[in-house]
CSV table of C-alpha atoms in Angstrom, one decimal:
chain,number,residue,atom,x,y,z
A,1,UNK,CA,-24.7,-37.8,26.9
A,2,UNK,CA,-27.3,-35.1,26.1
A,3,UNK,CA,-26.7,-33.4,29.4
A,4,UNK,CA,-23.0,-33.2,28.8
A,5,UNK,CA,-23.4,-31.9,25.3
A,6,UNK,CA,-25.7,-29.1,26.6
A,7,UNK,CA,-23.0,-28.1,29.0
A,8,UNK,CA,-20.4,-27.5,26.4
A,9,UNK,CA,-20.1,-23.8,27.0
A,10,UNK,CA,-18.3,-22.4,30.1
A,11,UNK,CA,-18.6,-18.8,30.9
A,12,UNK,CA,-16.3,-17.1,33.4
A,13,UNK,CA,-17.3,-13.7,34.7
A,14,UNK,CA,-14.8,-11.7,36.8
A,15,UNK,CA,-16.1,-9.4,39.5
A,16,UNK,CA,-14.2,-6.2,38.6
A,17,UNK,CA,-13.7,-4.1,35.5
A,18,UNK,CA,-11.5,-1.3,34.3
A,19,UNK,CA,-11.8,1.4,31.6
A,20,UNK,CA,-9.7,1.0,28.5
A,21,UNK,CA,-9.2,2.7,25.1
A,22,UNK,CA,-9.5,0.8,21.9
A,23,UNK,CA,-8.1,1.7,18.5
A,24,UNK,CA,-9.9,-0.4,15.9
A,25,UNK,CA,-7.5,0.0,13.0
A,26,UNK,CA,-4.4,-1.5,14.5
A,27,UNK,CA,-5.9,-3.7,17.2
A,28,UNK,CA,-3.6,-2.1,19.8
A,29,UNK,CA,-5.0,-2.4,23.3
A,30,UNK,CA,-3.7,0.3,25.7
A,31,UNK,CA,-4.5,1.3,29.3
A,32,UNK,CA,-5.8,4.9,29.2
A,33,UNK,CA,-2.7,6.2,31.0
A,34,UNK,CA,-0.3,4.5,28.7
A,35,UNK,CA,-1.7,5.4,25.3
A,36,UNK,CA,0.1,8.6,24.7
A,37,UNK,CA,3.6,7.1,25.4
A,38,UNK,CA,3.2,4.2,22.9
A,39,UNK,CA,5.6,2.2,25.0
A,40,UNK,CA,5.7,-1.4,26.1
A,41,UNK,CA,6.4,-2.3,29.8
A,42,UNK,CA,5.6,-5.1,32.1
A,43,UNK,CA,2.3,-3.6,33.2
A,44,UNK,CA,0.9,-3.0,29.7
A,45,UNK,CA,-0.6,-5.5,27.3
A,46,UNK,CA,1.2,-7.0,24.3
A,47,UNK,CA,1.2,-4.7,21.2
A,48,UNK,CA,0.9,-5.8,17.6
A,49,UNK,CA,2.8,-4.2,14.8
A,50,UNK,CA,2.6,-5.6,11.3
A,51,UNK,CA,5.4,-4.6,9.0
A,52,UNK,CA,3.4,-4.7,5.8
A,53,UNK,CA,0.9,-2.1,7.1
A,54,UNK,CA,3.1,-0.1,9.6
A,55,UNK,CA,2.9,3.2,7.7
A,56,UNK,CA,-0.8,2.8,7.0
A,57,UNK,CA,-1.5,2.1,10.6
A,58,UNK,CA,0.6,5.0,11.8
A,59,UNK,CA,-1.3,7.4,9.5
A,60,UNK,CA,-4.6,6.0,10.8
A,61,UNK,CA,-3.3,6.5,14.3
A,62,UNK,CA,-2.5,10.1,13.7
A,63,UNK,CA,-5.8,10.9,12.0
A,64,UNK,CA,-7.8,9.1,14.6
A,65,UNK,CA,-6.3,10.4,17.9
A,66,UNK,CA,-9.2,12.8,18.3
A,67,UNK,CA,-11.7,10.0,17.7
A,68,UNK,CA,-10.4,7.4,20.2
A,69,UNK,CA,-13.5,7.4,22.4
A,70,UNK,CA,-16.5,5.8,20.7
A,71,UNK,CA,-19.8,4.7,22.1
A,72,UNK,CA,-20.1,1.1,23.2
A,73,UNK,CA,-22.9,0.6,20.7
A,74,UNK,CA,-20.8,1.8,17.8
A,75,UNK,CA,-17.9,-0.3,18.9
A,76,UNK,CA,-19.8,-3.5,19.2
A,77,UNK,CA,-21.4,-2.9,15.8
A,78,UNK,CA,-18.0,-2.4,14.1
A,79,UNK,CA,-16.6,-5.4,15.9
A,80,UNK,CA,-19.5,-7.6,15.0
A,81,UNK,CA,-19.1,-6.6,11.3
A,82,UNK,CA,-15.4,-7.4,11.5
A,83,UNK,CA,-16.0,-10.8,13.2
A,84,UNK,CA,-18.6,-11.7,10.5
A,85,UNK,CA,-16.0,-10.9,7.8
A,86,UNK,CA,-13.4,-13.0,9.6
A,87,UNK,CA,-15.6,-16.0,10.0
A,88,UNK,CA,-17.0,-15.8,6.5
A,89,UNK,CA,-13.5,-15.5,5.0
A,90,UNK,CA,-14.3,-12.4,3.0
A,91,UNK,CA,-10.9,-10.8,3.7
A,92,UNK,CA,-8.8,-13.8,2.5
A,93,UNK,CA,-7.5,-11.7,-0.4
A,94,UNK,CA,-6.5,-8.8,1.8
A,95,UNK,CA,-2.7,-9.2,2.3
A,96,UNK,CA,-2.7,-6.7,5.2
A,97,UNK,CA,-4.8,-9.1,7.3
A,98,UNK,CA,-2.1,-11.7,7.2
A,99,UNK,CA,1.4,-11.9,8.5
A,100,UNK,CA,4.0,-14.1,6.8
A,101,UNK,CA,6.4,-15.7,9.2
A,102,UNK,CA,8.8,-16.4,6.4
A,103,UNK,CA,9.2,-12.9,4.9
A,104,UNK,CA,12.1,-10.9,6.3
A,105,UNK,CA,11.2,-7.2,6.3
A,106,UNK,CA,13.5,-4.9,4.4
A,107,UNK,CA,15.6,-2.9,6.9
A,108,UNK,CA,15.1,0.4,5.0
A,109,UNK,CA,11.4,-0.1,4.5
A,110,UNK,CA,10.9,-1.1,8.1
A,111,UNK,CA,12.5,2.1,9.4
A,112,UNK,CA,10.5,5.3,9.7
A,113,UNK,CA,11.6,8.8,9.3
A,114,UNK,CA,13.3,10.8,12.1
A,115,UNK,CA,10.1,12.2,13.5
A,116,UNK,CA,8.2,8.9,13.5
A,117,UNK,CA,11.3,7.2,14.9
A,118,UNK,CA,11.4,9.6,17.8
A,119,UNK,CA,7.7,9.1,18.4
A,120,UNK,CA,8.1,5.3,18.5
A,121,UNK,CA,11.2,5.5,20.6
A,122,UNK,CA,13.6,4.1,18.1
A,123,UNK,CA,17.2,4.3,19.4
A,124,UNK,CA,20.2,2.9,17.5
A,125,UNK,CA,23.7,3.9,16.5
A,126,UNK,CA,26.7,2.7,14.5
A,127,UNK,CA,27.3,-0.2,17.0
A,128,UNK,CA,23.7,-1.4,16.9
A,129,UNK,CA,23.2,-5.1,15.9
A,130,UNK,CA,20.0,-6.7,14.8
A,131,UNK,CA,19.1,-10.0,13.1
A,132,UNK,CA,17.2,-13.2,13.1
A,133,UNK,CA,17.9,-16.3,15.3
A,134,UNK,CA,16.4,-19.7,14.7
A,135,UNK,CA,15.9,-21.9,17.7
A,136,UNK,CA,15.8,-25.7,16.9
A,137,UNK,CA,15.7,-28.9,18.9
A,138,UNK,CA,13.7,-32.1,19.6
A,139,UNK,CA,10.5,-31.9,21.6
A,140,UNK,CA,10.7,-31.2,25.3
A,141,UNK,CA,14.3,-30.0,25.4
A,142,UNK,CA,13.4,-26.5,26.7
A,143,UNK,CA,13.2,-24.3,23.6
A,144,UNK,CA,10.3,-22.3,24.8
A,145,UNK,CA,11.7,-21.9,28.3
A,146,UNK,CA,14.9,-20.6,26.8
A,147,UNK,CA,13.0,-18.2,24.5
A,148,UNK,CA,11.1,-16.8,27.5
A,149,UNK,CA,14.3,-16.3,29.5
A,150,UNK,CA,15.9,-14.5,26.6
A,151,UNK,CA,12.9,-12.3,26.1
A,152,UNK,CA,12.5,-11.6,29.8
A,153,UNK,CA,8.8,-12.5,30.0
A,154,UNK,CA,6.6,-15.5,29.2
A,155,UNK,CA,5.5,-15.4,25.5
A,156,UNK,CA,5.7,-19.1,24.5
A,157,UNK,CA,3.6,-21.6,26.5
A,158,UNK,CA,5.5,-24.2,28.5
A,159,UNK,CA,4.4,-27.6,29.8
A,160,UNK,CA,6.1,-30.8,30.8
A,161,UNK,CA,4.6,-32.6,27.8
A,162,UNK,CA,6.5,-32.9,24.5
A,163,UNK,CA,5.4,-31.0,21.4
A,164,UNK,CA,3.6,-28.3,23.2
A,165,UNK,CA,4.7,-25.7,20.7
A,166,UNK,CA,2.9,-26.0,17.4
A,167,UNK,CA,3.5,-22.6,15.7
A,168,UNK,CA,6.7,-20.8,14.9
A,169,UNK,CA,6.5,-17.9,17.4
A,170,UNK,CA,8.3,-14.7,16.6
A,171,UNK,CA,9.9,-13.1,19.8
A,172,UNK,CA,11.5,-9.7,19.5
A,173,UNK,CA,14.2,-9.1,22.1
A,174,UNK,CA,15.5,-5.5,22.3
A,175,UNK,CA,17.6,-3.7,24.8
A,176,UNK,CA,21.0,-2.6,26.1
A,177,UNK,CA,21.4,-5.1,29.0
A,178,UNK,CA,22.7,-8.0,26.9
A,179,UNK,CA,26.3,-6.8,27.0
A,180,UNK,CA,26.7,-3.9,29.5
A,181,UNK,CA,30.5,-3.6,29.1
A,182,UNK,CA,30.3,-2.6,25.4
A,183,UNK,CA,26.8,-0.9,25.9
A,184,UNK,CA,25.9,-2.1,22.3
A,185,UNK,CA,22.2,-2.0,21.5
A,186,UNK,CA,20.8,-5.3,20.2
A,187,UNK,CA,17.6,-6.4,18.6
A,188,UNK,CA,17.3,-10.2,18.3
A,189,UNK,CA,14.3,-11.6,16.4
A,190,UNK,CA,14.0,-15.1,17.8
A,191,UNK,CA,12.0,-17.9,16.1
A,192,UNK,CA,10.8,-20.4,18.7
A,193,UNK,CA,9.9,-23.5,16.6
A,194,UNK,CA,8.1,-26.8,17.2
A,195,UNK,CA,10.2,-29.7,18.2
A,196,UNK,CA,11.7,-31.7,15.4
A,197,UNK,CA,9.7,-35.0,15.0
A,198,UNK,CA,11.3,-38.3,14.0
A,199,UNK,CA,7.9,-39.6,12.8
A,200,UNK,CA,5.1,-37.5,11.3
A,201,UNK,CA,1.6,-38.9,12.2
A,202,UNK,CA,-0.7,-36.3,10.7
A,203,UNK,CA,-0.6,-33.6,8.1
A,204,UNK,CA,-0.4,-31.1,11.0
A,205,UNK,CA,3.0,-32.7,11.9
A,206,UNK,CA,4.2,-32.3,8.3
A,207,UNK,CA,3.2,-28.6,8.2
A,208,UNK,CA,4.9,-28.0,11.6
A,209,UNK,CA,8.1,-29.5,10.3
A,210,UNK,CA,7.9,-27.3,7.2
A,211,UNK,CA,7.8,-24.3,9.5
A,212,UNK,CA,10.8,-25.6,11.3
A,213,UNK,CA,12.7,-25.9,8.0
A,214,UNK,CA,11.7,-22.4,6.9
A,215,UNK,CA,12.7,-20.8,10.2
A,216,UNK,CA,16.4,-20.8,9.2
A,217,UNK,CA,15.7,-19.1,5.9
A,218,UNK,CA,16.0,-15.6,7.5
A,219,UNK,CA,18.4,-16.7,10.2
A,220,UNK,CA,21.7,-14.9,10.8
A,221,UNK,CA,22.6,-17.6,13.3
A,222,UNK,CA,21.1,-20.8,14.6
A,223,UNK,CA,20.7,-22.2,18.1
A,224,UNK,CA,20.4,-26.0,18.5
A,225,UNK,CA,19.2,-27.3,21.9
A,226,UNK,CA,19.8,-30.8,23.3
A,227,UNK,CA,19.0,-32.3,26.7
A,228,UNK,CA,22.2,-32.5,28.8
A,229,UNK,CA,20.7,-35.5,30.7
A,230,UNK,CA,20.6,-37.7,27.7
A,231,UNK,CA,23.4,-39.7,26.1
A,232,UNK,CA,25.3,-37.6,23.5
A,233,UNK,CA,24.3,-38.2,19.9
A,234,UNK,CA,25.1,-36.5,16.7
A,235,UNK,CA,22.8,-33.7,15.7
A,236,UNK,CA,23.0,-34.2,11.9
A,237,UNK,CA,19.3,-34.8,11.7
A,238,UNK,CA,18.4,-31.6,13.5
A,239,UNK,CA,20.8,-29.6,11.4
A,240,UNK,CA,19.5,-31.2,8.2
A,241,UNK,CA,15.9,-30.5,9.3
A,242,UNK,CA,16.6,-26.9,10.1
A,243,UNK,CA,19.3,-25.7,7.7
A,244,UNK,CA,19.9,-28.6,5.3
A,245,UNK,CA,18.8,-26.7,2.2
A,246,UNK,CA,20.8,-23.6,2.8
A,247,UNK,CA,23.9,-23.1,0.7
A,248,UNK,CA,25.6,-20.7,3.1
A,249,UNK,CA,25.4,-22.3,6.5
A,250,UNK,CA,24.7,-19.7,9.3
A,251,UNK,CA,26.8,-19.7,12.5
A,252,UNK,CA,25.5,-22.5,14.8
A,253,UNK,CA,25.6,-22.7,18.5
A,254,UNK,CA,24.9,-26.0,20.3
A,255,UNK,CA,23.2,-25.5,23.7
A,256,UNK,CA,23.3,-28.2,26.4
A,257,UNK,CA,20.2,-27.4,28.4
A,258,UNK,CA,19.2,-28.7,31.9
A,259,UNK,CA,22.7,-28.6,33.1
A,260,UNK,CA,21.3,-28.2,36.7
A,261,UNK,CA,20.2,-31.8,36.5
A,262,UNK,CA,23.6,-33.2,35.6
A,263,UNK,CA,26.7,-33.7,37.8
A,264,UNK,CA,29.6,-31.4,36.9
A,265,UNK,CA,32.0,-34.2,35.9
A,266,UNK,CA,29.4,-35.8,33.7
A,267,UNK,CA,28.5,-32.5,32.1
A,268,UNK,CA,32.2,-31.8,31.3
A,269,UNK,CA,32.5,-35.2,29.5
A,270,UNK,CA,29.3,-34.5,27.4
A,271,UNK,CA,30.6,-31.0,26.6
A,272,UNK,CA,33.8,-32.4,25.3
A,273,UNK,CA,32.0,-35.1,23.2
A,274,UNK,CA,29.8,-32.5,21.5
A,275,UNK,CA,32.8,-30.2,20.8
A,276,UNK,CA,34.6,-33.1,19.2
A,277,UNK,CA,31.9,-34.9,17.2
A,278,UNK,CA,29.5,-32.1,16.1
A,279,UNK,CA,30.0,-29.5,13.4
A,280,UNK,CA,29.0,-26.4,15.3
A,281,UNK,CA,30.9,-23.2,16.1
A,282,UNK,CA,30.6,-23.4,19.9
A,283,UNK,CA,28.9,-25.4,22.7
A,284,UNK,CA,27.5,-23.7,25.8
A,285,UNK,CA,25.8,-25.5,28.8
A,286,UNK,CA,22.8,-23.7,30.3
A,287,UNK,CA,19.8,-24.1,32.6
A,288,UNK,CA,17.0,-22.3,30.8
A,289,UNK,CA,14.7,-22.9,33.7
A,290,UNK,CA,16.9,-21.0,36.1
A,291,UNK,CA,18.6,-18.6,33.6
A,292,UNK,CA,22.1,-20.1,34.1
A,293,UNK,CA,24.3,-19.6,31.1
A,294,UNK,CA,21.7,-17.5,29.2
A,295,UNK,CA,23.8,-14.4,29.2
A,296,UNK,CA,26.6,-16.4,27.6
A,297,UNK,CA,24.2,-17.4,24.8
A,298,UNK,CA,23.2,-13.7,24.3
A,299,UNK,CA,26.8,-12.7,24.1
A,300,UNK,CA,27.5,-15.4,21.5
A,301,UNK,CA,24.4,-14.2,19.5
A,302,UNK,CA,25.6,-10.6,19.8
A,303,UNK,CA,29.0,-11.5,18.2
A,304,UNK,CA,27.2,-13.1,15.2
A,305,UNK,CA,24.5,-10.6,14.3
A,306,UNK,CA,25.3,-8.0,11.7
A,307,UNK,CA,25.5,-4.3,12.4
A,308,UNK,CA,22.5,-2.3,11.4
A,309,UNK,CA,19.3,-0.6,12.5
A,310,UNK,CA,16.4,-2.3,14.2
A,311,UNK,CA,13.7,-4.0,12.3
A,312,UNK,CA,11.0,-3.1,14.9
A,313,UNK,CA,10.4,-0.4,17.5
A,314,UNK,CA,12.2,-1.6,20.7
A,315,UNK,CA,9.0,-1.9,22.7
A,316,UNK,CA,7.4,-4.4,20.4
A,317,UNK,CA,7.8,-8.0,21.6
A,318,UNK,CA,6.0,-10.0,18.9
A,319,UNK,CA,4.1,-9.5,15.6
A,320,UNK,CA,1.6,-12.1,16.6
A,321,UNK,CA,-1.8,-10.6,17.6
A,322,UNK,CA,-3.2,-10.7,21.1
A,323,UNK,CA,-5.9,-13.2,20.1
A,324,UNK,CA,-3.1,-15.7,19.1
A,325,UNK,CA,-1.6,-15.6,22.6
A,326,UNK,CA,-5.1,-15.9,24.2
A,327,UNK,CA,-5.6,-19.1,22.3
A,328,UNK,CA,-2.1,-20.3,23.3
A,329,UNK,CA,-2.9,-19.7,26.9
A,330,UNK,CA,-6.1,-21.8,26.7
A,331,UNK,CA,-4.2,-24.5,24.9
A,332,UNK,CA,-1.5,-24.5,27.6
A,333,UNK,CA,-4.2,-25.1,30.3
A,334,UNK,CA,-5.5,-28.1,28.2
A,335,UNK,CA,-2.0,-29.6,28.2
A,336,UNK,CA,-1.7,-29.1,32.0
A,337,UNK,CA,-5.2,-30.4,32.9
A,338,UNK,CA,-5.7,-33.4,30.5
A,339,UNK,CA,-3.7,-36.4,29.7
A,340,UNK,CA,-2.8,-38.8,26.9
A,341,UNK,CA,-4.2,-37.8,23.4
A,342,UNK,CA,-6.6,-35.1,24.5
A,343,UNK,CA,-4.2,-32.1,24.3
A,344,UNK,CA,-2.9,-33.2,20.9
A,345,UNK,CA,-6.4,-33.6,19.5
A,346,UNK,CA,-7.4,-30.0,20.4
A,347,UNK,CA,-7.3,-26.9,18.3
A,348,UNK,CA,-8.1,-23.6,20.1
A,349,UNK,CA,-9.4,-20.6,18.2
A,350,UNK,CA,-10.5,-17.1,19.4
A,351,UNK,CA,-13.7,-16.6,17.3
A,352,UNK,CA,-14.8,-13.3,18.9
A,353,UNK,CA,-12.8,-10.6,20.7
A,354,UNK,CA,-14.6,-7.4,21.7
A,355,UNK,CA,-12.9,-4.6,23.5
A,356,UNK,CA,-15.5,-2.7,25.5
A,357,UNK,CA,-14.4,0.6,27.0
A,358,UNK,CA,-17.0,0.5,29.8
A,359,UNK,CA,-17.0,-3.2,30.5
A,360,UNK,CA,-14.8,-6.3,30.6
A,361,UNK,CA,-13.2,-7.5,27.4
A,362,UNK,CA,-15.4,-10.1,25.8
A,363,UNK,CA,-13.5,-13.2,24.4
A,364,UNK,CA,-15.2,-16.1,22.9
A,365,UNK,CA,-13.1,-19.3,22.3
A,366,UNK,CA,-13.8,-22.5,20.6
A,367,UNK,CA,-12.0,-25.8,21.3
A,368,UNK,CA,-12.1,-28.2,18.4
A,369,UNK,CA,-11.7,-32.0,19.0
A,370,UNK,CA,-11.9,-34.9,16.5
A,371,UNK,CA,-14.3,-37.2,18.4
A,372,UNK,CA,-17.3,-36.9,20.6
A,373,UNK,CA,-15.7,-39.0,23.3
A,374,UNK,CA,-12.9,-36.3,23.5
A,375,UNK,CA,-15.5,-33.6,23.8
A,376,UNK,CA,-17.1,-35.5,26.7
A,377,UNK,CA,-13.8,-35.8,28.5
A,378,UNK,CA,-13.0,-32.1,28.0
A,379,UNK,CA,-16.4,-31.0,29.4
A,380,UNK,CA,-16.4,-33.5,32.3
A,381,UNK,CA,-19.3,-34.5,34.6
A,382,UNK,CA,-21.8,-31.6,34.8
A,383,UNK,CA,-19.3,-29.4,33.0
A,384,UNK,CA,-16.9,-29.2,35.9
A,385,UNK,CA,-13.8,-30.0,34.0
A,386,UNK,CA,-14.5,-27.3,31.4
A,387,UNK,CA,-15.3,-24.8,34.1
A,388,UNK,CA,-12.0,-25.5,35.8
A,389,UNK,CA,-10.2,-25.1,32.5
A,390,UNK,CA,-11.9,-21.8,31.8
A,391,UNK,CA,-11.2,-20.4,35.2
A,392,UNK,CA,-7.5,-21.2,35.0
A,393,UNK,CA,-7.3,-19.8,31.5
A,394,UNK,CA,-9.2,-16.6,32.3
A,395,UNK,CA,-6.8,-15.8,35.2
A,396,UNK,CA,-3.7,-16.1,32.9
A,397,UNK,CA,-5.4,-14.2,30.1
A,398,UNK,CA,-6.1,-11.3,32.5
A,399,UNK,CA,-2.5,-11.4,33.7
A,400,UNK,CA,-1.2,-11.4,30.1
A,401,UNK,CA,-3.5,-8.6,28.8
A,402,UNK,CA,-3.6,-6.7,32.1
A,403,UNK,CA,-7.3,-6.4,31.7
A,404,UNK,CA,-10.4,-8.0,33.2
A,405,UNK,CA,-12.1,-10.3,30.7
A,406,UNK,CA,-15.3,-12.2,30.2
A,407,UNK,CA,-14.2,-15.5,28.8
A,408,UNK,CA,-16.5,-18.0,27.1
A,409,UNK,CA,-15.3,-21.4,26.0
A,410,UNK,CA,-17.3,-23.8,23.7
A,411,UNK,CA,-16.2,-27.3,22.7
A,412,UNK,CA,-17.0,-28.5,19.2
A,413,UNK,CA,-16.3,-31.7,17.2
A,414,UNK,CA,-14.5,-31.3,13.9
A,415,UNK,CA,-13.5,-34.8,12.6
A,416,UNK,CA,-10.0,-35.2,11.3
A,417,UNK,CA,-9.1,-31.5,11.5
A,418,UNK,CA,-5.4,-32.5,11.8
A,419,UNK,CA,-5.6,-34.0,8.3
A,420,UNK,CA,-7.5,-31.1,6.6
A,421,UNK,CA,-5.0,-28.8,4.7
A,422,UNK,CA,-7.5,-26.0,4.2
A,423,UNK,CA,-8.4,-25.9,7.9
A,424,UNK,CA,-4.7,-26.1,8.9
A,425,UNK,CA,-3.8,-23.2,6.7
A,426,UNK,CA,-6.8,-21.2,8.1
A,427,UNK,CA,-5.5,-21.9,11.6
A,428,UNK,CA,-2.0,-20.6,10.7
A,429,UNK,CA,0.0,-23.7,10.2
A,430,UNK,CA,0.9,-22.8,6.6
A,431,UNK,CA,3.3,-20.1,7.6
A,432,UNK,CA,0.9,-17.2,7.8
A,433,UNK,CA,-1.2,-15.9,10.7
A,434,UNK,CA,-4.2,-13.7,10.6
A,435,UNK,CA,-3.5,-10.4,12.4
A,436,UNK,CA,-6.9,-8.8,12.3
């Protein structure tokens, strides 16, 4: 027992390193060659842009461009001070350190002036459409897979286990390729939500369902996913959970997912049943895994979103910070490696993230479990299970960030964390996430 406990930390050290620039005010991470363009592409790391502090961050960016290179000693000192503040909770009263997932940014306040818009590559015209889309459904119906397909890259973690998604994840889909005939620009802000539970076992479940209900508050339209393989059933419960409190019901699309696993004749009958017995605007069959029918869904969304300018620069794909997605990647590997209750009893937090210009990124992660027996299972004999987990997570984190990282994982016991409202709010289940 003592030997296992002493092996509760796994350190993964990659063999190569690159040189990166770090801008401390906005937590933007850029390769050196990409910094001046401020663009997002498939070879660059995810960028974070918080609406409430956009103007302040841009001013800081402008004033600091001649001070981007700092010594590693200065950088580590500043980061350590920031981490101490984060862990001590000293910045709880600073609104700029939190992002509300329920507040819809004002379109006029979100937009910048012409010069700033040009710098950030804003591009919209009278035919531009933008708005919010809520994605609802029961666990394991493919919501995250569909969200990733619509975004064009993996942002939400995906496993074959139900209830993998815990947070409401904001995905920003921008581009002109959604309807090439009309060449309309589109920005779709998609909320990927946890699966709707029939029975809530913990306070965590209740808070997740509250986030599902609030996802439709900002929605210009709603997507409801069902599994095409299962016997058709009314979706009144899903609609009630998602949009039941709204006076003006948004346009609703029912999506029959996993059509590739159903015979055409059987799929046609289920399609007819849903069109007849559900109160939705339209029903579209898709295969989110293979992308079949996804363009039809995008076209339907395009027809429902209002005309107007974008809420975000078109190269931003989410407002969640990078550390959030690093924790999600680790949690995905837990779901893939362990069975039964273990994945559901784990909470993953990034407790330290240091960007080092002359070395690998340093990321320290803690995995919280509720019982010591769960900790023993996570670590495994002589720490082998934890080392396997850390290696798999490190490879995906490097692929996501496009940087070499030094990843350290520690397992801790925090009894009944799923029933602790204060902890759950701190971990972001109360509708706000910490962005710095």
